[in-house]
Short mmCIF file of C-alpha atoms in Angstrom, two decimals:
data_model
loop_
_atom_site.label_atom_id
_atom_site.label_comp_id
_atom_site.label_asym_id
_atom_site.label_seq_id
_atom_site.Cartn_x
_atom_site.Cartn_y
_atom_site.Cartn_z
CA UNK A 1 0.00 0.00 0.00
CA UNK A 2 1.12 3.57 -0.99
CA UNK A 3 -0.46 6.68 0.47
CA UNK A 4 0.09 10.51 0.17
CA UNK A 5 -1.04 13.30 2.51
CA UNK A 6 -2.32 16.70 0.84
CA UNK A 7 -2.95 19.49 3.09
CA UNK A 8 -6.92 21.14 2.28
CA UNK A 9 -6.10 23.76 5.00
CA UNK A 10 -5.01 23.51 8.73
CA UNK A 11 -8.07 21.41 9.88
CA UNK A 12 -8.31 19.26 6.57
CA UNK A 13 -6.84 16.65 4.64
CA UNK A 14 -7.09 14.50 1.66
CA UNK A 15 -5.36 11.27 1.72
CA UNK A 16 -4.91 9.40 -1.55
CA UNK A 17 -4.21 5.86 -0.96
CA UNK A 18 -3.30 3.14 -3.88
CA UNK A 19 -3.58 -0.50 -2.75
CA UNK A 20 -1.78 -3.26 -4.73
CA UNK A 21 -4.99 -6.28 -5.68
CA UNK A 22 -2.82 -8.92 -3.73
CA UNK A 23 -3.52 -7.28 -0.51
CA UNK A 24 -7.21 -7.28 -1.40
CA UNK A 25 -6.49 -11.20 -0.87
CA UNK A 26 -7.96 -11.96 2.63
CA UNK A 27 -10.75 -9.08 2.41
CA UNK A 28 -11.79 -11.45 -1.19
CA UNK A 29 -11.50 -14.75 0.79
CA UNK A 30 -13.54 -13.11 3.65
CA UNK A 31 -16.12 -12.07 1.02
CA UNK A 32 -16.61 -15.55 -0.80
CA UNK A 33 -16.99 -17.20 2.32
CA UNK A 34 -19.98 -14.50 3.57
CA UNK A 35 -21.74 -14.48 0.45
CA UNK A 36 -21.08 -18.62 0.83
CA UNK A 37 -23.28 -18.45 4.05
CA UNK A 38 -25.91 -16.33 2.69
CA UNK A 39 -26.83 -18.13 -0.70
CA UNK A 40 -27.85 -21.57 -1.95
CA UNK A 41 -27.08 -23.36 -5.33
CA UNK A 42 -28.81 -26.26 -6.17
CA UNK A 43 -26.15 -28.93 -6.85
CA UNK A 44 -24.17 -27.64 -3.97
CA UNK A 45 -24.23 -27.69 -0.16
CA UNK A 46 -24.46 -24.41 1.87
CA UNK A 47 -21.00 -22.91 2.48
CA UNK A 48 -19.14 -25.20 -0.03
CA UNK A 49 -19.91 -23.04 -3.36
CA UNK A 50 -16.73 -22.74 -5.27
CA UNK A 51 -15.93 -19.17 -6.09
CA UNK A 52 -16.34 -19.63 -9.49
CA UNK A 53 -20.17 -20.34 -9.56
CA UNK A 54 -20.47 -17.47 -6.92
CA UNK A 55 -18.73 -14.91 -9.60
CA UNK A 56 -20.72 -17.17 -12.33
CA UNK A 57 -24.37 -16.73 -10.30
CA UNK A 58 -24.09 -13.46 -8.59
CA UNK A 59 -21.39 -11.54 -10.37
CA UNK A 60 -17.46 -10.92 -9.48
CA UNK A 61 -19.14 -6.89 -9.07
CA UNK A 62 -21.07 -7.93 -5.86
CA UNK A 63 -17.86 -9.93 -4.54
CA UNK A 64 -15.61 -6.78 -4.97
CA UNK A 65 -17.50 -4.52 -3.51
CA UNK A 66 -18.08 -6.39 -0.23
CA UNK A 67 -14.22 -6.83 -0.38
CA UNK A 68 -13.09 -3.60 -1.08
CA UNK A 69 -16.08 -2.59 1.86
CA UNK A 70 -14.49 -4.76 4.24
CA UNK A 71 -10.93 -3.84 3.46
CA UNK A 72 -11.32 0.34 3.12
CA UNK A 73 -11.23 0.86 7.05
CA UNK A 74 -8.06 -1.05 7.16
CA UNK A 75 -6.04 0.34 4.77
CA UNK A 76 -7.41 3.77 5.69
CA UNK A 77 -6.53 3.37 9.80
CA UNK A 78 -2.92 2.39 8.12
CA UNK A 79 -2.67 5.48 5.98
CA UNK A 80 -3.44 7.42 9.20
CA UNK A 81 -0.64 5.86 11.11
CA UNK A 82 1.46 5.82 9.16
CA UNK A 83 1.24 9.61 7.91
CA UNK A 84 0.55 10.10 12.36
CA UNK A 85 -2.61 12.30 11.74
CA UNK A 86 -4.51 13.15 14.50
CA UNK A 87 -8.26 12.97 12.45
CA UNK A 88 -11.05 13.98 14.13
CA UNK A 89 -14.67 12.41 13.01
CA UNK A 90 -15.57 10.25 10.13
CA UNK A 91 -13.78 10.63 6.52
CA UNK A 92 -15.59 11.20 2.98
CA UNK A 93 -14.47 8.14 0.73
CA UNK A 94 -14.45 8.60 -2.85
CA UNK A 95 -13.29 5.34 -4.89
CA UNK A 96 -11.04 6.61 -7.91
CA UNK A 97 -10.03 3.22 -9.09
CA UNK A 98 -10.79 -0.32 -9.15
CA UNK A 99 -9.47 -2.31 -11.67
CA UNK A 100 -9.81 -6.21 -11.13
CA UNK A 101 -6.69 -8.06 -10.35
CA UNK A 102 -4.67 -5.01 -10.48
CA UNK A 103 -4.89 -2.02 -7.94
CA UNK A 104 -7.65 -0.48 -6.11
CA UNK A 105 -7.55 3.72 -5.20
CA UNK A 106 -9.47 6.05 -3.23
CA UNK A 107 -9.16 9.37 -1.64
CA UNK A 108 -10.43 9.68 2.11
CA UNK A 109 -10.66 13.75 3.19
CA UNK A 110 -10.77 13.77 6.86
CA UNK A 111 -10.91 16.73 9.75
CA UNK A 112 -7.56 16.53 11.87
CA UNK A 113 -6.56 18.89 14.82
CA UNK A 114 -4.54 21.39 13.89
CA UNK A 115 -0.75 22.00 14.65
CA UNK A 116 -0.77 24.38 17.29
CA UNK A 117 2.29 26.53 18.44
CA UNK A 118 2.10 26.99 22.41
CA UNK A 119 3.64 30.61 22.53
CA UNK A 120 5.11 31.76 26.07
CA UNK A 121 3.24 32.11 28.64
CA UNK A 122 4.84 33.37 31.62
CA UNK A 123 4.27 36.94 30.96
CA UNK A 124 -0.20 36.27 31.13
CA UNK A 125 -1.08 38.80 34.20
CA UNK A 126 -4.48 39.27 35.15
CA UNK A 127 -6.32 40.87 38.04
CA UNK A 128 -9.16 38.82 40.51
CA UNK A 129 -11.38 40.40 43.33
CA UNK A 130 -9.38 40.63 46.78
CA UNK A 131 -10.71 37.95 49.25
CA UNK A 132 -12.75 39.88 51.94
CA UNK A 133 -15.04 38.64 54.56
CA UNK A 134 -16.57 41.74 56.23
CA UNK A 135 -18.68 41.82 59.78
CA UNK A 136 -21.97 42.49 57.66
CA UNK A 137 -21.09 39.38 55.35
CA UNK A 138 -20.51 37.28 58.88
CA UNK A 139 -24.13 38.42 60.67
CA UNK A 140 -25.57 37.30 57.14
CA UNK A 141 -24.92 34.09 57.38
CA UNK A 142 -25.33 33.82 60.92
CA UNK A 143 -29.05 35.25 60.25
CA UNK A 144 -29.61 32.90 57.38
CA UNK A 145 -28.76 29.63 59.97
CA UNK A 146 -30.86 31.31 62.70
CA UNK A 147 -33.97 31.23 59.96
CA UNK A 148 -33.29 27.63 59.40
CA UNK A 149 -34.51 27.42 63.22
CA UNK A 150 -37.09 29.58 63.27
CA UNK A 151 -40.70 27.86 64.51
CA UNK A 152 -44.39 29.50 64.19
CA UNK A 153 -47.16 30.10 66.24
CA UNK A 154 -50.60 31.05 65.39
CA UNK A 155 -51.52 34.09 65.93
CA UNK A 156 -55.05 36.28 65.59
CA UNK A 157 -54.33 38.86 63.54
CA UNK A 158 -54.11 40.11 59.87
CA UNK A 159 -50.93 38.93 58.31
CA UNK A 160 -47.67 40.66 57.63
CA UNK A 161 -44.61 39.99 55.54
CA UNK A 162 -42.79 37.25 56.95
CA UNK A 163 -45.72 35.30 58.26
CA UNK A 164 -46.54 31.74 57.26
CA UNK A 165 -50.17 31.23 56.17
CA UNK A 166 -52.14 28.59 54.96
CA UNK A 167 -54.05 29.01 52.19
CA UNK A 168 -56.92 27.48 49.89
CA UNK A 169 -56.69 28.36 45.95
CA UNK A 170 -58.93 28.48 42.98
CA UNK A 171 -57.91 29.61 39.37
CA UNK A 172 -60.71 30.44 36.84
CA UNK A 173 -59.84 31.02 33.30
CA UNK A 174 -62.79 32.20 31.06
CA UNK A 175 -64.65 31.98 34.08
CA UNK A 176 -64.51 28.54 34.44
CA UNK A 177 -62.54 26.52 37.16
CA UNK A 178 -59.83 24.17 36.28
CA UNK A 179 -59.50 21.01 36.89
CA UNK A 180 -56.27 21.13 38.38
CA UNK A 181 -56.63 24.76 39.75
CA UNK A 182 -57.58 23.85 43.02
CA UNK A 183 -55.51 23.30 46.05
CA UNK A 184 -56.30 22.92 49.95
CA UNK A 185 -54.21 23.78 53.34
CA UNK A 186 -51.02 25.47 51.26
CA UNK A 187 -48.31 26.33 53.34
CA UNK A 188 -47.03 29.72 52.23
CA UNK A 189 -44.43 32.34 53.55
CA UNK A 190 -45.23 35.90 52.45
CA UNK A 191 -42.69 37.83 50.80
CA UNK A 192 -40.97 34.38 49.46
CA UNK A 193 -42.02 34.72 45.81
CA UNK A 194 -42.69 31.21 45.60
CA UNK A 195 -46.43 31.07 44.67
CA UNK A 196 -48.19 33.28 42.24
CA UNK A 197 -46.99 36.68 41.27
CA UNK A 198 -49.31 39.47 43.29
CA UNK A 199 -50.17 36.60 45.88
CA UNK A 200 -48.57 38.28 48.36
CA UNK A 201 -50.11 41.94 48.00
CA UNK A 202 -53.84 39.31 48.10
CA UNK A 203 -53.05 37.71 51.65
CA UNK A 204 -51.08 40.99 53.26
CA UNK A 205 -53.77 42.19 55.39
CA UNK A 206 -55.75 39.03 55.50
CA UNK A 207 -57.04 37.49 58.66
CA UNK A 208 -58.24 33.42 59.12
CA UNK A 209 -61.30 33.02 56.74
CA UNK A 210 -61.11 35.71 54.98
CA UNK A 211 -60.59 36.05 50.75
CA UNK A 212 -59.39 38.05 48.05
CA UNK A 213 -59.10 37.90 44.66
CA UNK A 214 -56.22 38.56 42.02
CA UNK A 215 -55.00 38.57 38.86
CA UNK A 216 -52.06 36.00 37.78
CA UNK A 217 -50.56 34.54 35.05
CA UNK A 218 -50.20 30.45 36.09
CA UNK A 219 -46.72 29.23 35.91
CA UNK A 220 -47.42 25.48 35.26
CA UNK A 221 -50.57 22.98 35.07
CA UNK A 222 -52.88 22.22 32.10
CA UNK A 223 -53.53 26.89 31.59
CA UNK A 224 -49.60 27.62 31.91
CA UNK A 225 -48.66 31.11 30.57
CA UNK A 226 -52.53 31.97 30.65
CA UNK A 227 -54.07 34.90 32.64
CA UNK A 228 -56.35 33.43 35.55
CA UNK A 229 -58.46 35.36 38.16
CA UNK A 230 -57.43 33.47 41.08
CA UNK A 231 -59.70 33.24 44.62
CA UNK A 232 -56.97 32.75 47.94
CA UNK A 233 -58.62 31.91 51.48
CA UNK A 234 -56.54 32.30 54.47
CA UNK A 235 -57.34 29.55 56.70
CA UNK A 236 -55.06 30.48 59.35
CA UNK A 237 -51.69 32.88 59.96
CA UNK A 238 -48.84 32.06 61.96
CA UNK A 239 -45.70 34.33 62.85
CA UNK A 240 -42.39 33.27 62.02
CA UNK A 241 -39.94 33.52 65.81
CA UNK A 242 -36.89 33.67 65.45
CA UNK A 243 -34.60 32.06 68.29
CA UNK A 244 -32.03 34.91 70.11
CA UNK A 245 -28.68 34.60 69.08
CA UNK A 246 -27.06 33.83 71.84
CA UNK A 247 -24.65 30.61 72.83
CA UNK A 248 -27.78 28.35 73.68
CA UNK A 249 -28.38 28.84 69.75
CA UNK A 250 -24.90 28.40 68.74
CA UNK A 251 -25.22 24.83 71.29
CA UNK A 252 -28.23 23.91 69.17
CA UNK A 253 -27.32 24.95 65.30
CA UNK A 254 -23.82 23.67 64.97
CA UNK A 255 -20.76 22.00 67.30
CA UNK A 256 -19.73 25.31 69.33
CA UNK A 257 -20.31 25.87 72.64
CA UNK A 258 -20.32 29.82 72.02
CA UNK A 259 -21.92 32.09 69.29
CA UNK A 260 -18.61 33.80 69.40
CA UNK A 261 -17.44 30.42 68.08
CA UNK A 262 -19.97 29.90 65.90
CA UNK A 263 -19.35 33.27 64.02
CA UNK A 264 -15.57 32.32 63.80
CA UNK A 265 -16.48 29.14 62.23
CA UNK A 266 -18.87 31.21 59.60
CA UNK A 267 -16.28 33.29 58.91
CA UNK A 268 -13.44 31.00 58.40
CA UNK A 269 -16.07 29.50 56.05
CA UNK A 270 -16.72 32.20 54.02
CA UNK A 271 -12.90 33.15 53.46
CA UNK A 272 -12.96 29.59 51.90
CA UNK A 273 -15.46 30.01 49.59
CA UNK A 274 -13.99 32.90 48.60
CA UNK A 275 -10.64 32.10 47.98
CA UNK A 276 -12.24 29.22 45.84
CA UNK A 277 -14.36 31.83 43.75
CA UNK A 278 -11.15 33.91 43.40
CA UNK A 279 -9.16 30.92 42.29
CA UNK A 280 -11.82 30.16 39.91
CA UNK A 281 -11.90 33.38 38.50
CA UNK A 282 -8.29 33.02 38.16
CA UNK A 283 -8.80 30.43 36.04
CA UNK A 284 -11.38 32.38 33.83
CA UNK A 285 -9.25 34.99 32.98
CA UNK A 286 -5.50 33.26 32.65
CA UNK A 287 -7.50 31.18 30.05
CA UNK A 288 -8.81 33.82 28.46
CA UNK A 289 -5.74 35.33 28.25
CA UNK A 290 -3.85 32.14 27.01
CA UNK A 291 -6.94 31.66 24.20
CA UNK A 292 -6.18 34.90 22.89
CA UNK A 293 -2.29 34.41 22.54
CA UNK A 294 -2.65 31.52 20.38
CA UNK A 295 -4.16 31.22 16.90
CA UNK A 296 -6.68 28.59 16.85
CA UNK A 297 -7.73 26.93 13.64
CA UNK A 298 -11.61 25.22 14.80
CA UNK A 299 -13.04 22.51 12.25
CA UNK A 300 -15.84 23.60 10.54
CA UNK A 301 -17.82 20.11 11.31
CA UNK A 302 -16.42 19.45 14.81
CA UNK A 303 -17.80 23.24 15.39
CA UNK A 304 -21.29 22.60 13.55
CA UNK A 305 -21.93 19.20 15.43
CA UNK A 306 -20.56 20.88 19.29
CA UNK A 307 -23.40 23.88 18.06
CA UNK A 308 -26.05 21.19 17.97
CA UNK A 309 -24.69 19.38 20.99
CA UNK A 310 -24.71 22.43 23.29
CA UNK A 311 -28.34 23.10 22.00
CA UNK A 312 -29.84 19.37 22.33
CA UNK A 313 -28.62 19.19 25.65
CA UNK A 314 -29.79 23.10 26.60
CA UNK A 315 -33.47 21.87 24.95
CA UNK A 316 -33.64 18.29 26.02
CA UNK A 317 -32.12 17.97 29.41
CA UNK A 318 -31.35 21.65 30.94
CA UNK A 319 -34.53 22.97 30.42
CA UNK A 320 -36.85 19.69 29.99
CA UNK A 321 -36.16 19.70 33.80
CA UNK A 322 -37.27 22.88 34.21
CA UNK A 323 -40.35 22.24 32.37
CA UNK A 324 -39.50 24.63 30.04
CA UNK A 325 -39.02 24.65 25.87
CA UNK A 326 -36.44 26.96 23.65
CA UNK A 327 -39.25 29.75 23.01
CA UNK A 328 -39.70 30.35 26.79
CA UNK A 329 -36.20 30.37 27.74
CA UNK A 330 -35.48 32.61 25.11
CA UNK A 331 -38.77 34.96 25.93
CA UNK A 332 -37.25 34.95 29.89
CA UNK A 333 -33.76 35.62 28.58
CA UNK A 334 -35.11 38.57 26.37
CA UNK A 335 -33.10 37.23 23.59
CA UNK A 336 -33.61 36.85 19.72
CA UNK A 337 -33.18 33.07 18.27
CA UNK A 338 -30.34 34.69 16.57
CA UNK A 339 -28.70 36.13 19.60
CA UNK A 340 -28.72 33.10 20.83
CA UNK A 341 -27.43 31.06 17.88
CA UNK A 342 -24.60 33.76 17.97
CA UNK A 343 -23.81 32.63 21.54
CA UNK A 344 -24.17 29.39 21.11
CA UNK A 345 -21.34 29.14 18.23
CA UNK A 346 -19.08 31.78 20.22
CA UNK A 347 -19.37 29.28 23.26
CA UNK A 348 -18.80 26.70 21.50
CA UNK A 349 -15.77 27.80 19.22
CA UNK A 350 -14.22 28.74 22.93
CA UNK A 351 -14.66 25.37 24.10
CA UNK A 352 -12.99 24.16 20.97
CA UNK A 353 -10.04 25.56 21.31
CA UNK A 354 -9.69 25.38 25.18
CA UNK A 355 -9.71 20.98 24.44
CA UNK A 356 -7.23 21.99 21.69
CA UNK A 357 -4.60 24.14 23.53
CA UNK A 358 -4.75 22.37 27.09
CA UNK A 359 -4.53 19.08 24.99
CA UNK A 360 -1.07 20.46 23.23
CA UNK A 361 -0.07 21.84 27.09
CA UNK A 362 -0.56 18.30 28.22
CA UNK A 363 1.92 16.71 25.52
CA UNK A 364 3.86 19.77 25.43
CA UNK A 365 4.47 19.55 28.99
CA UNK A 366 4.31 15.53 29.51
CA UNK A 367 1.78 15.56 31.84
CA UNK A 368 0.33 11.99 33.08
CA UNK A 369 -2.67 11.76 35.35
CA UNK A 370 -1.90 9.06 38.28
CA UNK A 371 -4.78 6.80 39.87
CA UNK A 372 -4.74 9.09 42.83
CA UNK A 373 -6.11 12.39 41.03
CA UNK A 374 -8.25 10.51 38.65
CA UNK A 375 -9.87 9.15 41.88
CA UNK A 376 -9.99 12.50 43.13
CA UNK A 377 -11.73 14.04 39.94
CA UNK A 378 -14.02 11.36 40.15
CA UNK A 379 -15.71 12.18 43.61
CA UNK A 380 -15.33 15.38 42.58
CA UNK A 381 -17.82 15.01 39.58
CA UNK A 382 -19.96 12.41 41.56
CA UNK A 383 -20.44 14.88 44.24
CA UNK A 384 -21.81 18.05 41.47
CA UNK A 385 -23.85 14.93 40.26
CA UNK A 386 -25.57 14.50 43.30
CA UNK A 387 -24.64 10.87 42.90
CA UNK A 388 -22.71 8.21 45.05
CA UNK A 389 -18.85 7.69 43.70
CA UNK A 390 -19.57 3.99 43.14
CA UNK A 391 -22.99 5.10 41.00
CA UNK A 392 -21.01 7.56 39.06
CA UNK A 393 -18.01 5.43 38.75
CA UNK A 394 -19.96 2.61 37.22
CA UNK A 395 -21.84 5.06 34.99
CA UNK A 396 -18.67 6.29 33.49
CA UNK A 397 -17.65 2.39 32.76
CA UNK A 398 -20.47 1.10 31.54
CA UNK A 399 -20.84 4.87 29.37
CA UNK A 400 -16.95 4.59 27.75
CA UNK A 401 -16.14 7.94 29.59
CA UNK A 402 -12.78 6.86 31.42
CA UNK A 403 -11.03 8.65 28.97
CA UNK A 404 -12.79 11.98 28.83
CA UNK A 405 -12.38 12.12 33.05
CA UNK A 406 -8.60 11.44 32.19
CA UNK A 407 -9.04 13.92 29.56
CA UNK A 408 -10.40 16.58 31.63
CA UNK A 409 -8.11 15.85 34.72
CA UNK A 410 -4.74 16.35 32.62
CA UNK A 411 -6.59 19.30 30.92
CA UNK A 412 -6.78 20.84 33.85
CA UNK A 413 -3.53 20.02 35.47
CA UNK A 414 -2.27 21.88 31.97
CA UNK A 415 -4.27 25.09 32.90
CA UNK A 416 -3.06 25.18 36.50
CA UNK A 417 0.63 25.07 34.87
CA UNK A 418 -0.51 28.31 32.98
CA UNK A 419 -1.81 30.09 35.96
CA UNK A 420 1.37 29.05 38.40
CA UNK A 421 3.51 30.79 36.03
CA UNK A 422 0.76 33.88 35.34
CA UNK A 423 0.71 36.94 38.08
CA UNK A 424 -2.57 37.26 39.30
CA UNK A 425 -2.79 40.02 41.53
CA UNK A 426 -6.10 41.25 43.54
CA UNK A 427 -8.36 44.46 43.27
CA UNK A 428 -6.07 45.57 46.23
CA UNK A 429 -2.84 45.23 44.10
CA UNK A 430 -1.62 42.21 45.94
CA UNK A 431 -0.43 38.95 44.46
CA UNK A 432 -2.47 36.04 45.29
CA UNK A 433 -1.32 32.64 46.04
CA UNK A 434 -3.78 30.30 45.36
CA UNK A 435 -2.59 27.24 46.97
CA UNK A 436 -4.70 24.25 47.17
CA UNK A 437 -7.52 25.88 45.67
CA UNK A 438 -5.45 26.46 42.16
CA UNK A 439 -5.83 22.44 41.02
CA UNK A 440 -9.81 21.54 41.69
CA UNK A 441 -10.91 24.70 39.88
CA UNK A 442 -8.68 24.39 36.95
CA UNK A 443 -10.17 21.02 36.31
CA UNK A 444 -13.45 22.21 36.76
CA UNK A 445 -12.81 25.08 34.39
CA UNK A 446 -11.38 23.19 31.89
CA UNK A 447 -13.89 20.32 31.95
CA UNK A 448 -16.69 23.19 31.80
CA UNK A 449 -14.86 24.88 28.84
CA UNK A 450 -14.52 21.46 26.70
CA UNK A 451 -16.85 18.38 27.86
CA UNK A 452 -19.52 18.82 25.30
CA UNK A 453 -16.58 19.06 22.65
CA UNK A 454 -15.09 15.86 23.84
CA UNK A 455 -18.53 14.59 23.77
CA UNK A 456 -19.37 15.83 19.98
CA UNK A 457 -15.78 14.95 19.13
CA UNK A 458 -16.39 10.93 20.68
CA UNK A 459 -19.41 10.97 18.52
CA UNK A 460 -17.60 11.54 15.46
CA UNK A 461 -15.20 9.25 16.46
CA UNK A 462 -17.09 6.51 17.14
CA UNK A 463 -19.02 7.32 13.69
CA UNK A 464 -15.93 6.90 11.72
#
């Protein structure tokens, strides 16, 4: 077999590829015997047809081209080797020639990453919001536990904001009641926003039995999106106490013996979070940064099918949940279907070249992912899954995905190279050390910028 590699352009190429017949040998013995085990000739038992009555019967045409159909991927994953392309998604075969006993050539144009030159790096500064935890942000969070804790007690008076009150509904559209527009003894807290808009002006005001009656557009049922003159009944209002914040509390929300304690704890907490935001953010803009130092040739077809991945899983799985469709989430987005196709394609030509340029970091810089951090990565993504590590572990089996959590781990080991040898500096001018934090958001970023690539690019893959 010879082959020869022309360059289309930096994502493209055409391979032409001329096979000698006597390597066509075991693909022609493989396609006598099928054909053997699919026909009968009278005269002859099943499977013992010599190869002359099959060309005789059914034509040497039909035995050539089940040859030359089992024999193309072959030759083709040799071509590939041997040239050392790197081809992403299935090729376009074109047969040139096939002449009988004496050669067989075809052309295969495939997609193929581009060659991608990783410029220095070192000199990527960026800037990320200083880490501050201030008194206010402390008695926040304290406040928000103490809620948690709050208990109610009916009371005989008309309700306020912040009471709980329970509630009958009925929703009439056209005038007539719906089916599933009535509801008994809801619990509701006024000022929440969790019912019907203008529910809470209807109840404020309110004592036990009385009624008013408002105007709402229904978020969900069999009338959703429809305007419905809806009839509450306060059954009975209860006031919301909240305990005193004092070291009994701190004894009975969390492990401290003081609220002193407890507020130490909070804010030790929130310093955390913080410094993981800021090392996130760090992330963000180093790879930004790196993205806009290197030039980036993107596939036209790897970047057509990631468009329709990002928007099948948006439709079907991101907003099926949320019982929404494509024209609603655009409507509460207040964008155009253009707008959003726009997006969509700048989102995903980012992620494109994020897989691309951590991928060449990774060889570049020889990095190898040990059992250890894969393991880590793992409970990691189990954990944002709200699943168990040995449910998402065996998902990830049983779905092929080893690779792609390998993929993403090293991906992000390559970003947190980047950043090490970046200065980031905060708002206040000071350089920040990210420390531990620096590793689990780089792989997060990464596998954020580039999963649904690996996924589209697996696709293609697994279609060649």
């Amino acid at each position: 077999m010879k082959s020869a590699v022309e360059t289309l352009n930096p994502t493209r190429v055409r391979l032409s590829i001329e096979v000698p017949f006597e390597e066509l040998k075991d693909s022609l013995d493989a396609a006598y015997k099928k054909i053997n085990q699919q026909v009968t000739v009278k005269g002859f038992r099943k499977g013992k047809i010599p190869a002359r009555i099959i060309d005789q019967r059914f034509g040497r045409g039909a035995v050539l081209e089940e040859a030359v159909n089992d024999a193309l991927p072959k030759f083709y994953t040799d071509a590939v080797n041997e040239a050392e392309l790197n081809v992403l998604g299935q090729p376009e075969v074109d047969i040139t020639e096939l002449k009988d006993g004496e050669t067989l050539n075809f052309t295969a144009e495939v997609d193929i990453r581009p060659a991608i030159e990783i410029p220095d790096y070192s000199g990527i500064e960026v800037e990320v919001d200083a880490v501050e935890v201030t008194d206010e942000d402390v008695e926040k969070s304290v406040a928000q536990l103490q809620e948690r804790f709050a208990s109610t007690s009916p009371v005989e008076r008309a309700a306020e904001d912040g009471d709980v009150v329970t509630i009958d509904l009925e929703a009439k559209v056209d005038g007539e009641v719906l089916e599933d527009g009535v509801a008994s003894g809801v619990s509701y807290t006024i000022g929440s926003g969790e019912l019907l808009d203008g529910i809470d002006e209807a109840v404020k005001g309110l004592e036990a039995g009385a009624e008013a009656t408002f105007t709402s557009e229904l978020k969900g049922g069999s009338a959703e999106g429809k305007e419905a003159e809806v009839t509450v009944k306060v059954t009975q209002v209860a006031a919301r106490e909240l305990p005193a914040l004092d070291d009994e509390f701190a004894q009975l929300a969390s492990e401290f013996d003081t609220l002193d304690e407890l507020k130490a704890d909070s804010r030790k907490r929130l310093e955390n979070m913080k410094q993981y935001d800021q090392a996130t953010q760090a992330q963000e803009r180093v790879l930004e940064k790196l993205l806009e130092l290197v030039e980036v040739p993107v596939p036209e077809k790897l970047l057509e099918d990631e468009v329709q991945t990002r928007k099948h899983n948006l439709e079907h799985h991101q907003l099926g949940q949320m019982g929404l469709d494509i024209a609603k989430y655009l409507e509460i987005q207040g964008k155009t279907v253009e707008e959003f196709d726009a997006e969509t394609r700048e989102q995903a030509v980012k992620g494109i070249k994020t897989q691309f340029v951590l991928d060449e970091l990774v060889n570049k810089e020889k990095l190898n992912v040990s059992q250890e951090e894969l393991t880590e990565h793992l409970m990691r993504r189990a954990a944002s899954s709200n699943m168990s590590p040995d449910q998402f572990a065996q998902a990830v089996v049983e779905g092929g995905q080893v690779p792609m959590l390998v993929g993403e781990v090293a991906r992000g080991k390559a970003l947190a190279v980047v950043v090490e040898a970046a200065t980031v500096k905060d708002t206040n001018g000071e350089v920040v050390d990210l420390e531990d934090d620096e590793d689990a958001a780089a792989e997060e970023q990464a596998a954020e910028s580039a999963e649904s690539t690996e996924t589209a690019e697996s696709k293609e893959s697994t279609e060649a």
